[in-house]
Amino acid sequence: MLKSQMNKLMVGIFILAGTVFLVQCGDDGTRQMNEGSDPVTETDNLREGQTDQADNFQQERDELASDMRELRDDIDDRINELDSEMESAAGDVDQTTQQRYEELTQDRDELDRAIENLENSSEETWERVRSESQNTYDAARSRFEQLGNERDMN
């Protein structure tokens, strides 16, 4: 009986030792990933990633704002040209010219609002603001190019 209990105890110890050995030698991916790295380096890497992300956000925001300002300035120039044409016509302005003037003025105002939203955007609001601003830019650019093509045809 004592021998039987000793055998069971020995088997239990071997099973326990084997389990500990397998757990210690097993590779669950985290051991290799963390091997040779220290918490300070990992924290620095996280900060660098956040800094890169912040830099990308700011760079993308600045580029889109710059494109929008350039389009707004082009539209502003065309508005000034139409304004001069309408002043020269002194009351004899055709409806198409007046309509172009109003559309361009509206596009310019929308671009101004979108630029302001861009400048006030944060990383948290960036995706939404970028999408809205890009849509505003694309629509305004498309109308501006269309008006330019119509003008060239006349």
JSON list of C-alpha atoms in Angstrom, two decimals:
[
{"chain": "A", "resi": 1, "resn": "MET", "atom": "CA", "xyz": [0.00, 0.00, 0.00]},
{"chain": "A", "resi": 2, "resn": "LEU", "atom": "CA", "xyz": [2.77, 2.40, 0.88]},
{"chain": "A", "resi": 3, "resn": "LYS", "atom": "CA", "xyz": [4.51, 1.47, -2.34]},
{"chain": "A", "resi": 4, "resn": "SER", "atom": "CA", "xyz": [1.34, 2.21, -4.30]},
{"chain": "A", "resi": 5, "resn": "GLN", "atom": "CA", "xyz": [1.00, 5.61, -2.70]},
{"chain": "A", "resi": 6, "resn": "MET", "atom": "CA", "xyz": [4.65, 6.35, -3.38]},
{"chain": "A", "resi": 7, "resn": "ASN", "atom": "CA", "xyz": [4.20, 5.41, -7.02]},
{"chain": "A", "resi": 8, "resn": "LYS", "atom": "CA", "xyz": [1.19, 7.69, -7.31]},
{"chain": "A", "resi": 9, "resn": "LEU", "atom": "CA", "xyz": [3.13, 10.50, -5.64]},
{"chain": "A", "resi": 10, "resn": "MET", "atom": "CA", "xyz": [6.07, 9.99, -7.99]},
{"chain": "A", "resi": 11, "resn": "VAL", "atom": "CA", "xyz": [3.79, 9.96, -11.04]},
{"chain": "A", "resi": 12, "resn": "GLY", "atom": "CA", "xyz": [2.16, 13.16, -9.79]},
{"chain": "A", "resi": 13, "resn": "ILE", "atom": "CA", "xyz": [5.54, 14.82, -9.32]},
{"chain": "A", "resi": 14, "resn": "PHE", "atom": "CA", "xyz": [6.67, 13.75, -12.80]},
{"chain": "A", "resi": 15, "resn": "ILE", "atom": "CA", "xyz": [3.47, 15.06, -14.34]},
{"chain": "A", "resi": 16, "resn": "LEU", "atom": "CA", "xyz": [3.80, 18.34, -12.48]},
{"chain": "A", "resi": 17, "resn": "ALA", "atom": "CA", "xyz": [7.49, 18.68, -13.43]},
{"chain": "A", "resi": 18, "resn": "GLY", "atom": "CA", "xyz": [6.70, 17.81, -17.05]},
{"chain": "A", "resi": 19, "resn": "THR", "atom": "CA", "xyz": [3.94, 20.38, -17.19]},
{"chain": "A", "resi": 20, "resn": "VAL", "atom": "CA", "xyz": [6.19, 23.07, -15.75]},
{"chain": "A", "resi": 21, "resn": "PHE", "atom": "CA", "xyz": [8.93, 22.11, -18.19]},
{"chain": "A", "resi": 22, "resn": "LEU", "atom": "CA", "xyz": [6.58, 22.27, -21.19]},
{"chain": "A", "resi": 23, "resn": "VAL", "atom": "CA", "xyz": [5.12, 25.60, -20.13]},
{"chain": "A", "resi": 24, "resn": "GLN", "atom": "CA", "xyz": [8.58, 27.09, -19.64]},
{"chain": "A", "resi": 25, "resn": "CYS", "atom": "CA", "xyz": [9.88, 25.76, -22.97]},
{"chain": "A", "resi": 26, "resn": "GLY", "atom": "CA", "xyz": [6.75, 26.44, -24.97]},
{"chain": "A", "resi": 27, "resn": "ASP", "atom": "CA", "xyz": [6.73, 29.40, -27.36]},
{"chain": "A", "resi": 28, "resn": "ASP", "atom": "CA", "xyz": [3.51, 31.34, -27.19]},
{"chain": "A", "resi": 29, "resn": "GLY", "atom": "CA", "xyz": [4.93, 34.20, -29.26]},
{"chain": "A", "resi": 30, "resn": "THR", "atom": "CA", "xyz": [5.24, 36.68, -26.42]},
{"chain": "A", "resi": 31, "resn": "ARG", "atom": "CA", "xyz": [8.52, 35.31, -25.09]},
{"chain": "A", "resi": 32, "resn": "GLN", "atom": "CA", "xyz": [10.27, 35.77, -28.42]},
{"chain": "A", "resi": 33, "resn": "MET", "atom": "CA", "xyz": [8.65, 39.14, -29.00]},
{"chain": "A", "resi": 34, "resn": "ASN", "atom": "CA", "xyz": [9.72, 40.46, -25.60]},
{"chain": "A", "resi": 35, "resn": "GLU", "atom": "CA", "xyz": [13.14, 38.81, -25.57]},
{"chain": "A", "resi": 36, "resn": "GLY", "atom": "CA", "xyz": [15.91, 41.38, -25.61]},
{"chain": "A", "resi": 37, "resn": "SER", "atom": "CA", "xyz": [13.60, 44.36, -25.23]},
{"chain": "A", "resi": 38, "resn": "ASP", "atom": "CA", "xyz": [13.04, 46.45, -22.20]},
{"chain": "A", "resi": 39, "resn": "PRO", "atom": "CA", "xyz": [9.96, 48.43, -21.15]},
{"chain": "A", "resi": 40, "resn": "VAL", "atom": "CA", "xyz": [11.64, 51.79, -21.77]},
{"chain": "A", "resi": 41, "resn": "THR", "atom": "CA", "xyz": [12.42, 50.88, -25.39]},
{"chain": "A", "resi": 42, "resn": "GLU", "atom": "CA", "xyz": [8.88, 49.63, -25.94]},
{"chain": "A", "resi": 43, "resn": "THR", "atom": "CA", "xyz": [7.47, 52.87, -24.48]},
{"chain": "A", "resi": 44, "resn": "ASP", "atom": "CA", "xyz": [9.78, 54.93, -26.69]},
{"chain": "A", "resi": 45, "resn": "ASN", "atom": "CA", "xyz": [8.65, 52.95, -29.74]},
{"chain": "A", "resi": 46, "resn": "LEU", "atom": "CA", "xyz": [5.01, 53.58, -28.85]},
{"chain": "A", "resi": 47, "resn": "ARG", "atom": "CA", "xyz": [5.70, 57.29, -28.45]},
{"chain": "A", "resi": 48, "resn": "GLU", "atom": "CA", "xyz": [7.49, 57.37, -31.81]},
{"chain": "A", "resi": 49, "resn": "GLY", "atom": "CA", "xyz": [4.49, 55.68, -33.41]},
{"chain": "A", "resi": 50, "resn": "GLN", "atom": "CA", "xyz": [2.17, 58.24, -31.87]},
{"chain": "A", "resi": 51, "resn": "THR", "atom": "CA", "xyz": [4.47, 61.06, -32.98]},
{"chain": "A", "resi": 52, "resn": "ASP", "atom": "CA", "xyz": [4.59, 59.67, -36.51]},
{"chain": "A", "resi": 53, "resn": "GLN", "atom": "CA", "xyz": [0.81, 59.42, -36.53]},
{"chain": "A", "resi": 54, "resn": "ALA", "atom": "CA", "xyz": [0.48, 63.00, -35.27]},
{"chain": "A", "resi": 55, "resn": "ASP", "atom": "CA", "xyz": [2.99, 64.19, -37.87]},
{"chain": "A", "resi": 56, "resn": "ASN", "atom": "CA", "xyz": [1.07, 62.37, -40.62]},
{"chain": "A", "resi": 57, "resn": "PHE", "atom": "CA", "xyz": [-2.20, 63.91, -39.43]},
{"chain": "A", "resi": 58, "resn": "GLN", "atom": "CA", "xyz": [-0.71, 67.41, -39.43]},
{"chain": "A", "resi": 59, "resn": "GLN", "atom": "CA", "xyz": [1.01, 66.94, -42.78]},
{"chain": "A", "resi": 60, "resn": "GLU", "atom": "CA", "xyz": [-2.13, 65.59, -44.42]},
{"chain": "A", "resi": 61, "resn": "ARG", "atom": "CA", "xyz": [-4.22, 68.38, -42.89]},
{"chain": "A", "resi": 62, "resn": "ASP", "atom": "CA", "xyz": [-1.77, 71.06, -44.05]},
{"chain": "A", "resi": 63, "resn": "GLU", "atom": "CA", "xyz": [-1.61, 69.66, -47.60]},
{"chain": "A", "resi": 64, "resn": "LEU", "atom": "CA", "xyz": [-5.39, 69.53, -47.96]},
{"chain": "A", "resi": 65, "resn": "ALA", "atom": "CA", "xyz": [-5.75, 73.03, -46.49]},
{"chain": "A", "resi": 66, "resn": "SER", "atom": "CA", "xyz": [-3.12, 74.32, -48.91]},
{"chain": "A", "resi": 67, "resn": "ASP", "atom": "CA", "xyz": [-4.91, 72.75, -51.91]},
{"chain": "A", "resi": 68, "resn": "MET", "atom": "CA", "xyz": [-8.17, 74.25, -50.71]},
{"chain": "A", "resi": 69, "resn": "ARG", "atom": "CA", "xyz": [-6.66, 77.72, -50.28]},
{"chain": "A", "resi": 70, "resn": "GLU", "atom": "CA", "xyz": [-5.18, 77.56, -53.77]},
{"chain": "A", "resi": 71, "resn": "LEU", "atom": "CA", "xyz": [-8.54, 76.61, -55.28]},
{"chain": "A", "resi": 72, "resn": "ARG", "atom": "CA", "xyz": [-10.28, 79.30, -53.23]},
{"chain": "A", "resi": 73, "resn": "ASP", "atom": "CA", "xyz": [-7.81, 81.90, -54.54]},
{"chain": "A", "resi": 74, "resn": "ASP", "atom": "CA", "xyz": [-8.39, 80.74, -58.15]},
{"chain": "A", "resi": 75, "resn": "ILE", "atom": "CA", "xyz": [-12.13, 80.98, -57.61]},
{"chain": "A", "resi": 76, "resn": "ASP", "atom": "CA", "xyz": [-11.69, 84.41, -56.04]},
{"chain": "A", "resi": 77, "resn": "ASP", "atom": "CA", "xyz": [-9.77, 85.57, -59.13]},
{"chain": "A", "resi": 78, "resn": "ARG", "atom": "CA", "xyz": [-12.57, 84.31, -61.39]},
{"chain": "A", "resi": 79, "resn": "ILE", "atom": "CA", "xyz": [-15.19, 86.02, -59.20]},
{"chain": "A", "resi": 80, "resn": "ASN", "atom": "CA", "xyz": [-13.28, 89.30, -59.57]},
{"chain": "A", "resi": 81, "resn": "GLU", "atom": "CA", "xyz": [-13.21, 88.85, -63.35]},
{"chain": "A", "resi": 82, "resn": "LEU", "atom": "CA", "xyz": [-16.96, 88.20, -63.45]},
{"chain": "A", "resi": 83, "resn": "ASP", "atom": "CA", "xyz": [-17.55, 91.17, -61.17]},
{"chain": "A", "resi": 84, "resn": "SER", "atom": "CA", "xyz": [-15.63, 93.41, -63.60]},
{"chain": "A", "resi": 85, "resn": "GLU", "atom": "CA", "xyz": [-17.58, 91.98, -66.54]},
{"chain": "A", "resi": 86, "resn": "MET", "atom": "CA", "xyz": [-20.87, 92.64, -64.75]},
{"chain": "A", "resi": 87, "resn": "GLU", "atom": "CA", "xyz": [-19.85, 96.20, -63.90]},
{"chain": "A", "resi": 88, "resn": "SER", "atom": "CA", "xyz": [-18.88, 96.82, -67.53]},
{"chain": "A", "resi": 89, "resn": "ALA", "atom": "CA", "xyz": [-22.21, 95.50, -68.71]},
{"chain": "A", "resi": 90, "resn": "ALA", "atom": "CA", "xyz": [-23.98, 98.02, -66.46]},
{"chain": "A", "resi": 91, "resn": "GLY", "atom": "CA", "xyz": [-27.26, 96.24, -65.94]},
{"chain": "A", "resi": 92, "resn": "ASP", "atom": "CA", "xyz": [-27.10, 94.24, -69.17]},
{"chain": "A", "resi": 93, "resn": "VAL", "atom": "CA", "xyz": [-25.74, 91.10, -67.47]},
{"chain": "A", "resi": 94, "resn": "ASP", "atom": "CA", "xyz": [-26.91, 87.81, -68.88]},
{"chain": "A", "resi": 95, "resn": "GLN", "atom": "CA", "xyz": [-28.40, 85.27, -66.54]},
{"chain": "A", "resi": 96, "resn": "THR", "atom": "CA", "xyz": [-25.58, 82.75, -67.10]},
{"chain": "A", "resi": 97, "resn": "THR", "atom": "CA", "xyz": [-22.91, 85.18, -65.93]},
{"chain": "A", "resi": 98, "resn": "GLN", "atom": "CA", "xyz": [-24.96, 86.05, -62.84]},
{"chain": "A", "resi": 99, "resn": "GLN", "atom": "CA", "xyz": [-25.49, 82.35, -62.10]},
{"chain": "A", "resi": 100, "resn": "ARG", "atom": "CA", "xyz": [-21.76, 81.60, -62.46]},
{"chain": "A", "resi": 101, "resn": "TYR", "atom": "CA", "xyz": [-20.97, 84.46, -60.13]},
{"chain": "A", "resi": 102, "resn": "GLU", "atom": "CA", "xyz": [-23.38, 83.16, -57.48]},
{"chain": "A", "resi": 103, "resn": "GLU", "atom": "CA", "xyz": [-22.16, 79.54, -57.76]},
{"chain": "A", "resi": 104, "resn": "LEU", "atom": "CA", "xyz": [-18.54, 80.58, -57.48]},
{"chain": "A", "resi": 105, "resn": "THR", "atom": "CA", "xyz": [-19.28, 82.82, -54.51]},
{"chain": "A", "resi": 106, "resn": "GLN", "atom": "CA", "xyz": [-21.07, 79.93, -52.79]},
{"chain": "A", "resi": 107, "resn": "ASP", "atom": "CA", "xyz": [-18.16, 77.55, -53.53]},
{"chain": "A", "resi": 108, "resn": "ARG", "atom": "CA", "xyz": [-15.66, 80.06, -52.18]},
{"chain": "A", "resi": 109, "resn": "ASP", "atom": "CA", "xyz": [-17.68, 80.45, -48.97]},
{"chain": "A", "resi": 110, "resn": "GLU", "atom": "CA", "xyz": [-17.94, 76.66, -48.57]},
{"chain": "A", "resi": 111, "resn": "LEU", "atom": "CA", "xyz": [-14.19, 76.33, -49.08]},
{"chain": "A", "resi": 112, "resn": "ASP", "atom": "CA", "xyz": [-13.58, 79.00, -46.42]},
{"chain": "A", "resi": 113, "resn": "ARG", "atom": "CA", "xyz": [-15.74, 77.06, -43.94]},
{"chain": "A", "resi": 114, "resn": "ALA", "atom": "CA", "xyz": [-14.02, 73.78, -44.83]},
{"chain": "A", "resi": 115, "resn": "ILE", "atom": "CA", "xyz": [-10.58, 75.36, -44.38]},
{"chain": "A", "resi": 116, "resn": "GLU", "atom": "CA", "xyz": [-11.62, 76.67, -40.98]},
{"chain": "A", "resi": 117, "resn": "ASN", "atom": "CA", "xyz": [-12.90, 73.20, -40.00]},
{"chain": "A", "resi": 118, "resn": "LEU", "atom": "CA", "xyz": [-9.60, 71.69, -41.15]},
{"chain": "A", "resi": 119, "resn": "GLU", "atom": "CA", "xyz": [-7.57, 74.12, -39.11]},
{"chain": "A", "resi": 120, "resn": "ASN", "atom": "CA", "xyz": [-9.68, 73.38, -36.03]},
{"chain": "A", "resi": 121, "resn": "SER", "atom": "CA", "xyz": [-9.68, 69.61, -36.49]},
{"chain": "A", "resi": 122, "resn": "SER", "atom": "CA", "xyz": [-8.03, 67.26, -34.05]},
{"chain": "A", "resi": 123, "resn": "GLU", "atom": "CA", "xyz": [-6.78, 63.72, -34.48]},
{"chain": "A", "resi": 124, "resn": "GLU", "atom": "CA", "xyz": [-10.08, 62.53, -33.00]},
{"chain": "A", "resi": 125, "resn": "THR", "atom": "CA", "xyz": [-12.21, 64.42, -35.54]},
{"chain": "A", "resi": 126, "resn": "TRP", "atom": "CA", "xyz": [-9.77, 64.11, -38.44]},
{"chain": "A", "resi": 127, "resn": "GLU", "atom": "CA", "xyz": [-11.40, 61.29, -40.41]},
{"chain": "A", "resi": 128, "resn": "ARG", "atom": "CA", "xyz": [-14.80, 63.00, -40.48]},
{"chain": "A", "resi": 129, "resn": "VAL", "atom": "CA", "xyz": [-13.42, 66.48, -41.20]},
{"chain": "A", "resi": 130, "resn": "ARG", "atom": "CA", "xyz": [-11.06, 65.17, -43.88]},
{"chain": "A", "resi": 131, "resn": "SER", "atom": "CA", "xyz": [-13.88, 63.37, -45.66]},
{"chain": "A", "resi": 132, "resn": "GLU", "atom": "CA", "xyz": [-16.18, 66.40, -45.54]},
{"chain": "A", "resi": 133, "resn": "SER", "atom": "CA", "xyz": [-13.40, 68.75, -46.64]},
{"chain": "A", "resi": 134, "resn": "GLN", "atom": "CA", "xyz": [-12.32, 66.48, -49.48]},
{"chain": "A", "resi": 135, "resn": "ASN", "atom": "CA", "xyz": [-15.92, 66.28, -50.72]},
{"chain": "A", "resi": 136, "resn": "THR", "atom": "CA", "xyz": [-16.24, 70.07, -50.59]},
{"chain": "A", "resi": 137, "resn": "TYR", "atom": "CA", "xyz": [-12.93, 70.48, -52.42]},
{"chain": "A", "resi": 138, "resn": "ASP", "atom": "CA", "xyz": [-13.82, 67.94, -55.12]},
{"chain": "A", "resi": 139, "resn": "ALA", "atom": "CA", "xyz": [-17.26, 69.48, -55.75]},
{"chain": "A", "resi": 140, "resn": "ALA", "atom": "CA", "xyz": [-15.90, 73.04, -55.90]},
{"chain": "A", "resi": 141, "resn": "ARG", "atom": "CA", "xyz": [-13.01, 72.05, -58.17]},
{"chain": "A", "resi": 142, "resn": "SER", "atom": "CA", "xyz": [-15.34, 70.17, -60.49]},
{"chain": "A", "resi": 143, "resn": "ARG", "atom": "CA", "xyz": [-17.71, 73.14, -60.83]},
{"chain": "A", "resi": 144, "resn": "PHE", "atom": "CA", "xyz": [-14.80, 75.53, -61.27]},
{"chain": "A", "resi": 145, "resn": "GLU", "atom": "CA", "xyz": [-13.30, 73.39, -64.04]},
{"chain": "A", "resi": 146, "resn": "GLN", "atom": "CA", "xyz": [-16.72, 73.04, -65.68]},
{"chain": "A", "resi": 147, "resn": "LEU", "atom": "CA", "xyz": [-17.20, 76.80, -65.65]},
{"chain": "A", "resi": 148, "resn": "GLY", "atom": "CA", "xyz": [-13.71, 77.22, -67.10]},
{"chain": "A", "resi": 149, "resn": "ASN", "atom": "CA", "xyz": [-14.51, 74.78, -69.91]},
{"chain": "A", "resi": 150, "resn": "GLU", "atom": "CA", "xyz": [-17.79, 76.58, -70.66]},
{"chain": "A", "resi": 151, "resn": "ARG", "atom": "CA", "xyz": [-15.92, 79.88, -70.73]},
{"chain": "A", "resi": 152, "resn": "ASP", "atom": "CA", "xyz": [-13.32, 78.48, -73.14]},
{"chain": "A", "resi": 153, "resn": "MET", "atom": "CA", "xyz": [-16.09, 77.29, -75.46]},
{"chain": "A", "resi": 154, "resn": "ASN", "atom": "CA", "xyz": [-17.64, 80.76, -75.68]}
]
